[in-house]
PDB file of C-alpha atoms in Angstrom:
ATOM      1  CA  UNK Y   1      24.269  -2.043   9.053  1.00 67.00           C
ATOM      2  CA  UNK Y   2      22.660  -4.195  11.682  1.00 72.00           C
ATOM      3  CA  UNK Y   3      19.593  -6.087  10.466  1.00 91.00           C
ATOM      4  CA  UNK Y   4      17.239  -8.475  12.158  1.00 96.00           C
ATOM      5  CA  UNK Y   5      14.871 -10.459   9.969  1.00 96.00           C
ATOM      6  CA  UNK Y   6      11.626 -12.137  10.975  1.00 96.00           C
ATOM      7  CA  UNK Y   7       8.723 -13.555   9.030  1.00 91.00           C
ATOM      8  CA  UNK Y   8       5.881 -11.120   9.683  1.00 89.00           C
ATOM      9  CA  UNK Y   9       3.222 -13.838   9.520  1.00 90.00           C
ATOM     10  CA  UNK Y  10       0.536 -14.183  10.586  1.00 95.00           C
ATOM     11  CA  UNK Y  11       1.538 -17.568  11.971  1.00 96.00           C
ATOM     12  CA  UNK Y  12      -1.519 -19.569  12.943  1.00 97.00           C
ATOM     13  CA  UNK Y  13      -1.115 -22.438  15.418  1.00 97.00           C
ATOM     14  CA  UNK Y  14      -3.789 -24.624  17.050  1.00 97.00           C
ATOM     15  CA  UNK Y  15      -4.216 -24.371  20.798  1.00 97.00           C
ATOM     16  CA  UNK Y  16      -1.988 -26.856  22.596  1.00 97.00           C
ATOM     17  CA  UNK Y  17       0.499 -27.165  19.734  1.00 98.00           C
ATOM     18  CA  UNK Y  18       4.080 -25.888  19.568  1.00 98.00           C
ATOM     19  CA  UNK Y  19       4.602 -22.453  18.031  1.00 97.00           C
ATOM     20  CA  UNK Y  20       7.997 -21.922  16.407  1.00 97.00           C
ATOM     21  CA  UNK Y  21       9.233 -18.405  15.748  1.00 97.00           C
ATOM     22  CA  UNK Y  22      12.437 -17.692  13.859  1.00 97.00           C
ATOM     23  CA  UNK Y  23      14.858 -14.794  13.543  1.00 97.00           C
ATOM     24  CA  UNK Y  24      18.118 -14.176  11.697  1.00 97.00           C
ATOM     25  CA  UNK Y  25      20.589 -11.368  12.289  1.00 96.00           C
ATOM     26  CA  UNK Y  26      23.324  -9.854  10.175  1.00 94.00           C
ATOM     27  CA  UNK Y  27      25.940  -8.551  12.639  1.00 92.00           C
ATOM     28  CA  UNK Y  28      28.297 -11.322  13.760  1.00 91.00           C
ATOM     29  CA  UNK Y  29      29.358  -9.084  16.636  1.00 89.00           C
ATOM     30  CA  UNK Y  30      25.954  -9.434  18.271  1.00 90.00           C
ATOM     31  CA  UNK Y  31      26.294 -10.749  21.797  1.00 89.00           C
ATOM     32  CA  UNK Y  32      22.837 -10.806  23.342  1.00 90.00           C
ATOM     33  CA  UNK Y  33      19.500 -11.893  22.004  1.00 93.00           C
ATOM     34  CA  UNK Y  34      16.045 -11.103  23.292  1.00 94.00           C
ATOM     35  CA  UNK Y  35      12.468 -12.100  22.593  1.00 97.00           C
ATOM     36  CA  UNK Y  36       9.789  -9.537  23.422  1.00 97.00           C
ATOM     37  CA  UNK Y  37       6.044 -10.061  23.303  1.00 97.00           C
ATOM     38  CA  UNK Y  38       3.850  -7.150  22.267  1.00 97.00           C
ATOM     39  CA  UNK Y  39       0.089  -7.204  22.529  1.00 97.00           C
ATOM     40  CA  UNK Y  40      -1.817  -4.881  20.219  1.00 94.00           C
ATOM     41  CA  UNK Y  41      -1.640  -1.314  21.494  1.00 93.00           C
ATOM     42  CA  UNK Y  42       0.730  -2.227  24.315  1.00 95.00           C
ATOM     43  CA  UNK Y  43       4.437  -1.875  24.878  1.00 95.00           C
ATOM     44  CA  UNK Y  44       6.942  -4.728  24.432  1.00 96.00           C
ATOM     45  CA  UNK Y  45       7.645  -6.981  27.406  1.00 95.00           C
ATOM     46  CA  UNK Y  46      10.675  -9.242  27.715  1.00 93.00           C
ATOM     47  CA  UNK Y  47       9.925 -12.962  27.807  1.00 94.00           C
ATOM     48  CA  UNK Y  48      13.285 -14.593  27.070  1.00 93.00           C
ATOM     49  CA  UNK Y  49      16.938 -13.713  26.632  1.00 91.00           C
ATOM     50  CA  UNK Y  50      19.907 -15.841  25.566  1.00 93.00           C
ATOM     51  CA  UNK Y  51      23.636 -15.261  25.279  1.00 90.00           C
ATOM     52  CA  UNK Y  52      25.183 -18.667  24.603  1.00 92.00           C
ATOM     53  CA  UNK Y  53      24.782 -21.171  21.809  1.00 95.00           C
ATOM     54  CA  UNK Y  54      22.233 -23.844  22.518  1.00 96.00           C
ATOM     55  CA  UNK Y  55      18.871 -23.971  24.199  1.00 96.00           C
ATOM     56  CA  UNK Y  56      17.487 -22.098  27.166  1.00 96.00           C
ATOM     57  CA  UNK Y  57      14.198 -23.144  28.698  1.00 96.00           C
ATOM     58  CA  UNK Y  58      11.853 -21.145  30.909  1.00 95.00           C
ATOM     59  CA  UNK Y  59       8.477 -22.692  31.553  1.00 96.00           C
ATOM     60  CA  UNK Y  60       6.660 -23.163  28.248  1.00 97.00           C
ATOM     61  CA  UNK Y  61       9.263 -21.092  26.394  1.00 98.00           C
ATOM     62  CA  UNK Y  62      12.540 -22.280  24.858  1.00 98.00           C
ATOM     63  CA  UNK Y  63      14.988 -19.953  23.156  1.00 97.00           C
ATOM     64  CA  UNK Y  64      17.553 -21.429  20.781  1.00 97.00           C
ATOM     65  CA  UNK Y  65      20.702 -19.697  19.550  1.00 97.00           C
ATOM     66  CA  UNK Y  66      23.085 -20.712  16.767  1.00 97.00           C
ATOM     67  CA  UNK Y  67      25.733 -18.021  16.367  1.00 95.00           C
ATOM     68  CA  UNK Y  68      27.442 -19.810  13.457  1.00 95.00           C
ATOM     69  CA  UNK Y  69      24.210 -19.634  11.469  1.00 96.00           C
ATOM     70  CA  UNK Y  70      23.239 -16.269  13.001  1.00 96.00           C
ATOM     71  CA  UNK Y  71      19.890 -17.715  13.914  1.00 96.00           C
ATOM     72  CA  UNK Y  72      17.662 -17.361  16.964  1.00 97.00           C
ATOM     73  CA  UNK Y  73      14.375 -19.098  17.576  1.00 97.00           C
ATOM     74  CA  UNK Y  74      11.620 -19.190  20.158  1.00 98.00           C
ATOM     75  CA  UNK Y  75       9.477 -22.220  20.821  1.00 98.00           C
ATOM     76  CA  UNK Y  76       6.233 -21.945  22.740  1.00 98.00           C
ATOM     77  CA  UNK Y  77       4.904 -25.277  23.995  1.00 98.00           C
ATOM     78  CA  UNK Y  78       1.248 -25.957  24.822  1.00 98.00           C
ATOM     79  CA  UNK Y  79       0.223 -22.744  23.064  1.00 98.00           C
ATOM     80  CA  UNK Y  80      -2.639 -20.837  24.658  1.00 97.00           C
ATOM     81  CA  UNK Y  81      -4.960 -18.227  23.114  1.00 96.00           C
ATOM     82  CA  UNK Y  82      -3.343 -15.685  25.472  1.00 97.00           C
ATOM     83  CA  UNK Y  83      -0.072 -16.255  23.597  1.00 97.00           C
ATOM     84  CA  UNK Y  84      -1.600 -14.543  20.561  1.00 98.00           C
ATOM     85  CA  UNK Y  85       0.554 -11.446  20.094  1.00 97.00           C
ATOM     86  CA  UNK Y  86       3.420 -10.055  18.039  1.00 97.00           C
ATOM     87  CA  UNK Y  87       6.804 -11.512  18.977  1.00 98.00           C
ATOM     88  CA  UNK Y  88       9.782  -9.249  18.465  1.00 97.00           C
ATOM     89  CA  UNK Y  89      13.316 -10.536  18.151  1.00 97.00           C
ATOM     90  CA  UNK Y  90      15.999  -8.083  19.299  1.00 95.00           C
ATOM     91  CA  UNK Y  91      19.786  -8.197  19.331  1.00 93.00           C
ATOM     92  CA  UNK Y  92      22.439  -6.217  21.146  1.00 89.00           C
ATOM     93  CA  UNK Y  93      26.148  -5.814  20.489  1.00 81.00           C
ATOM     94  CA  UNK Y  94      26.708  -5.569  24.215  1.00 71.00           C
ATOM     95  CA  UNK Y  95      24.818  -7.091  27.098  1.00 62.00           C
ATOM     96  CA  UNK Y  96      21.706  -5.109  26.398  1.00 58.00           C
ATOM     97  CA  UNK Y  97      23.347  -1.944  27.746  1.00 68.00           C
ATOM     98  CA  UNK Y  98      23.177  -0.428  24.295  1.00 81.00           C
ATOM     99  CA  UNK Y  99      20.319   0.213  21.945  1.00 88.00           C
ATOM    100  CA  UNK Y 100      18.548  -2.889  20.756  1.00 92.00           C
ATOM    101  CA  UNK Y 101      18.012  -3.693  17.081  1.00 94.00           C
ATOM    102  CA  UNK Y 102      14.549  -5.176  16.603  1.00 96.00           C
ATOM    103  CA  UNK Y 103      13.022  -7.212  13.841  1.00 96.00           C
ATOM    104  CA  UNK Y 104       9.610  -6.300  12.477  1.00 96.00           C
ATOM    105  CA  UNK Y 105       7.976  -8.969  14.575  1.00 97.00           C
ATOM    106  CA  UNK Y 106       5.965 -12.112  13.872  1.00 97.00           C
ATOM    107  CA  UNK Y 107       2.224 -11.961  14.442  1.00 97.00           C
ATOM    108  CA  UNK Y 108       1.212 -15.198  16.173  1.00 97.00           C
ATOM    109  CA  UNK Y 109      -2.391 -16.364  16.324  1.00 98.00           C
ATOM    110  CA  UNK Y 110      -3.346 -19.293  18.555  1.00 97.00           C
ATOM    111  CA  UNK Y 111      -6.573 -20.837  17.340  1.00 96.00           C
ATOM    112  CA  UNK Y 112      -8.850 -22.199  20.113  1.00 92.00           C
TER     113      UNK Y 112
ATOM    114  CA  UNK N   1       7.007   4.616  40.539  1.00 53.00           C
ATOM    115  CA  UNK N   2       6.241   1.048  39.653  1.00 79.00           C
ATOM    116  CA  UNK N   3       7.249   1.320  36.030  1.00 93.00           C
ATOM    117  CA  UNK N   4       8.285   3.608  33.223  1.00 96.00           C
ATOM    118  CA  UNK N   5       5.762   6.350  32.583  1.00 97.00           C
ATOM    119  CA  UNK N   6       5.382   8.527  29.526  1.00 98.00           C
ATOM    120  CA  UNK N   7       3.365  11.614  28.808  1.00 97.00           C
ATOM    121  CA  UNK N   8       1.343  12.566  26.971  1.00 98.00           C
ATOM    122  CA  UNK N   9      -0.047   9.190  25.917  1.00 97.00           C
ATOM    123  CA  UNK N  10      -1.461  10.709  22.753  1.00 98.00           C
ATOM    124  CA  UNK N  11      -0.397  13.797  20.871  1.00 98.00           C
ATOM    125  CA  UNK N  12      -1.850  15.295  17.723  1.00 98.00           C
ATOM    126  CA  UNK N  13       0.230  17.969  16.061  1.00 98.00           C
ATOM    127  CA  UNK N  14      -0.163  20.014  12.947  1.00 97.00           C
ATOM    128  CA  UNK N  15       2.686  19.718  10.492  1.00 97.00           C
ATOM    129  CA  UNK N  16       5.381  22.208  11.387  1.00 97.00           C
ATOM    130  CA  UNK N  17       4.599  22.303  15.112  1.00 98.00           C
ATOM    131  CA  UNK N  18       7.152  21.430  17.761  1.00 98.00           C
ATOM    132  CA  UNK N  19       6.367  18.662  20.256  1.00 98.00           C
ATOM    133  CA  UNK N  20       7.948  17.489  23.506  1.00 98.00           C
ATOM    134  CA  UNK N  21       7.536  13.966  24.816  1.00 98.00           C
ATOM    135  CA  UNK N  22       8.387  13.113  28.408  1.00 98.00           C
ATOM    136  CA  UNK N  23       9.707   9.914  29.952  1.00 98.00           C
ATOM    137  CA  UNK N  24       9.953   9.087  33.656  1.00 97.00           C
ATOM    138  CA  UNK N  25      12.153   6.006  34.068  1.00 96.00           C
ATOM    139  CA  UNK N  26      12.014   3.505  36.867  1.00 93.00           C
ATOM    140  CA  UNK N  27      13.538   5.112  39.943  1.00 92.00           C
ATOM    141  CA  UNK N  28      17.269   4.500  40.135  1.00 89.00           C
ATOM    142  CA  UNK N  29      17.638   3.212  36.592  1.00 91.00           C
ATOM    143  CA  UNK N  30      20.863   4.480  35.088  1.00 91.00           C
ATOM    144  CA  UNK N  31      20.153   3.839  31.416  1.00 92.00           C
ATOM    145  CA  UNK N  32      17.363   5.342  29.347  1.00 95.00           C
ATOM    146  CA  UNK N  33      16.509   4.592  25.744  1.00 96.00           C
ATOM    147  CA  UNK N  34      14.177   6.121  23.158  1.00 98.00           C
ATOM    148  CA  UNK N  35      12.699   4.107  20.305  1.00 98.00           C
ATOM    149  CA  UNK N  36      10.344   4.959  17.451  1.00 98.00           C
ATOM    150  CA  UNK N  37       7.783   2.369  16.375  1.00 98.00           C
ATOM    151  CA  UNK N  38       5.901   2.899  13.140  1.00 96.00           C
ATOM    152  CA  UNK N  39       2.686   0.982  12.521  1.00 94.00           C
ATOM    153  CA  UNK N  40       3.377  -2.663  11.764  1.00 92.00           C
ATOM    154  CA  UNK N  41       7.105  -2.333  12.414  1.00 94.00           C
ATOM    155  CA  UNK N  42       9.438  -3.193  15.232  1.00 96.00           C
ATOM    156  CA  UNK N  43      10.829  -0.440  17.473  1.00 97.00           C
ATOM    157  CA  UNK N  44      13.778   1.448  16.007  1.00 96.00           C
ATOM    158  CA  UNK N  45      16.495   2.762  18.283  1.00 95.00           C
ATOM    159  CA  UNK N  46      16.806   6.536  18.471  1.00 97.00           C
ATOM    160  CA  UNK N  47      19.119   7.446  21.343  1.00 96.00           C
ATOM    161  CA  UNK N  48      20.530   6.251  24.661  1.00 94.00           C
ATOM    162  CA  UNK N  49      21.539   7.938  27.934  1.00 95.00           C
ATOM    163  CA  UNK N  50      23.614   6.711  30.803  1.00 92.00           C
ATOM    164  CA  UNK N  51      22.735   9.047  33.652  1.00 93.00           C
ATOM    165  CA  UNK N  52      22.803  12.510  32.056  1.00 95.00           C
ATOM    166  CA  UNK N  53      25.282  11.590  29.326  1.00 95.00           C
ATOM    167  CA  UNK N  54      23.906  10.922  25.860  1.00 95.00           C
ATOM    168  CA  UNK N  55      26.150   8.062  24.768  1.00 92.00           C
ATOM    169  CA  UNK N  56      24.559   7.236  21.440  1.00 92.00           C
ATOM    170  CA  UNK N  57      22.311   9.340  19.248  1.00 93.00           C
ATOM    171  CA  UNK N  58      23.020   7.523  16.016  1.00 91.00           C
ATOM    172  CA  UNK N  59      19.366   6.592  15.507  1.00 93.00           C
ATOM    173  CA  UNK N  60      17.951  10.096  15.519  1.00 96.00           C
ATOM    174  CA  UNK N  61      16.543  10.457  11.988  1.00 94.00           C
ATOM    175  CA  UNK N  62      17.309  14.151  11.521  1.00 94.00           C
ATOM    176  CA  UNK N  63      18.492  17.250  13.310  1.00 96.00           C
ATOM    177  CA  UNK N  64      14.853  18.026  14.043  1.00 98.00           C
ATOM    178  CA  UNK N  65      15.038  15.390  16.783  1.00 98.00           C
ATOM    179  CA  UNK N  66      16.667  16.271  20.073  1.00 97.00           C
ATOM    180  CA  UNK N  67      16.739  14.447  23.397  1.00 98.00           C
ATOM    181  CA  UNK N  68      17.951  15.458  26.817  1.00 97.00           C
ATOM    182  CA  UNK N  69      18.193  14.090  30.344  1.00 97.00           C
ATOM    183  CA  UNK N  70      19.723  16.987  32.269  1.00 96.00           C
ATOM    184  CA  UNK N  71      19.571  15.528  35.785  1.00 94.00           C
ATOM    185  CA  UNK N  72      19.969  11.900  34.898  1.00 92.00           C
ATOM    186  CA  UNK N  73      16.365  11.021  35.584  1.00 94.00           C
ATOM    187  CA  UNK N  74      13.478  12.386  33.495  1.00 97.00           C
ATOM    188  CA  UNK N  75      14.108  12.627  29.770  1.00 98.00           C
ATOM    189  CA  UNK N  76      12.465  14.691  27.063  1.00 98.00           C
ATOM    190  CA  UNK N  77      12.403  13.924  23.359  1.00 98.00           C
ATOM    191  CA  UNK N  78      11.743  17.027  21.306  1.00 98.00           C
ATOM    192  CA  UNK N  79      10.759  17.047  17.666  1.00 98.00           C
ATOM    193  CA  UNK N  80      10.902  20.356  15.864  1.00 98.00           C
ATOM    194  CA  UNK N  81       8.876  21.251  12.780  1.00 98.00           C
ATOM    195  CA  UNK N  82       7.026  17.933  12.802  1.00 98.00           C
ATOM    196  CA  UNK N  83       6.418  16.131   9.515  1.00 97.00           C
ATOM    197  CA  UNK N  84       3.834  13.474   8.646  1.00 97.00           C
ATOM    198  CA  UNK N  85       6.545  10.812   8.565  1.00 96.00           C
ATOM    199  CA  UNK N  86       7.171  11.502  12.256  1.00 97.00           C
ATOM    200  CA  UNK N  87       3.804   9.893  13.078  1.00 98.00           C
ATOM    201  CA  UNK N  88       4.606   6.854  15.204  1.00 98.00           C
ATOM    202  CA  UNK N  89       4.603   5.543  18.742  1.00 98.00           C
ATOM    203  CA  UNK N  90       7.583   6.807  20.698  1.00 98.00           C
ATOM    204  CA  UNK N  91       8.698   4.304  23.310  1.00 98.00           C
ATOM    205  CA  UNK N  92      10.949   4.996  26.248  1.00 98.00           C
ATOM    206  CA  UNK N  93      12.755   2.206  28.086  1.00 96.00           C
ATOM    207  CA  UNK N  94      14.953   2.184  31.152  1.00 94.00           C
ATOM    208  CA  UNK N  95      17.474  -0.273  32.496  1.00 90.00           C
ATOM    209  CA  UNK N  96      19.073  -0.696  35.880  1.00 83.00           C
ATOM    210  CA  UNK N  97      22.367  -1.719  34.367  1.00 64.00           C
ATOM    211  CA  UNK N  98      22.688  -4.940  36.297  1.00 63.00           C
ATOM    212  CA  UNK N  99      24.779  -7.590  34.575  1.00 59.00           C
ATOM    213  CA  UNK N 100      24.607  -9.965  32.879  1.00 57.00           C
ATOM    214  CA  UNK N 101      21.177  -8.895  31.682  1.00 67.00           C
ATOM    215  CA  UNK N 102      20.423  -5.237  31.213  1.00 73.00           C
ATOM    216  CA  UNK N 103      16.723  -5.803  30.786  1.00 84.00           C
ATOM    217  CA  UNK N 104      15.054  -2.841  29.221  1.00 90.00           C
ATOM    218  CA  UNK N 105      11.640  -2.060  30.678  1.00 92.00           C
ATOM    219  CA  UNK N 106       9.366  -0.213  28.294  1.00 95.00           C
ATOM    220  CA  UNK N 107       6.871   2.511  29.040  1.00 97.00           C
ATOM    221  CA  UNK N 108       3.400   2.624  27.458  1.00 96.00           C
ATOM    222  CA  UNK N 109       4.556   4.934  24.677  1.00 97.00           C
ATOM    223  CA  UNK N 110       3.356   8.217  23.244  1.00 98.00           C
ATOM    224  CA  UNK N 111       1.353   7.939  20.048  1.00 98.00           C
ATOM    225  CA  UNK N 112       2.168  10.967  17.891  1.00 98.00           C
ATOM    226  CA  UNK N 113      -0.051  11.822  14.956  1.00 98.00           C
ATOM    227  CA  UNK N 114       1.053  14.624  12.660  1.00 98.00           C
ATOM    228  CA  UNK N 115      -1.692  16.021  10.447  1.00 96.00           C
TER     229      UNK N 115
END
């Protein structure tokens, strides 16, 4: 059974600091990895995706993937209060053309 | 349309009633997904369509749940004889199928409350 594990938090980080969000997954066949941000009462929106081992940077966001350890992380640099949200880790066996398996999400709070 | 739309946005049903939830995907998107999100949880996959073909329905929790997409565009998720445990937000997502990333765009969801 596919499982995705995240610490539910809340994770509290001071404004301007680096927020580090972690995720582990159980299915070694997983090929694609996604980070979604979900504000309270809203739908998830994609902020990062990664397929290959290593780091991928996009603006203030860096996704890190270690397939050997079955570990995915998201770093948010220069955290802003608007980054306060729930961050959902999701994995796919294909390239996202199949149903995603989500973790429960980590609630991130950026303290001004 | 500009994005995925869902209707109704809110639905209150008495236990035992049947409900139908509608999803309008982004125009031209081939793939359509339904997820169920309980309070405080991540979305859970229910079913997936490619055009009108239902390719995966492994996530449907019981035979009371049924989904269709007869013309490969609009989809309807039907729940028969609703139970309290069916209370959740039902999210629809669509994808254009472009590689390498099949980004799934989510609609606003339908919040179902079963009394």
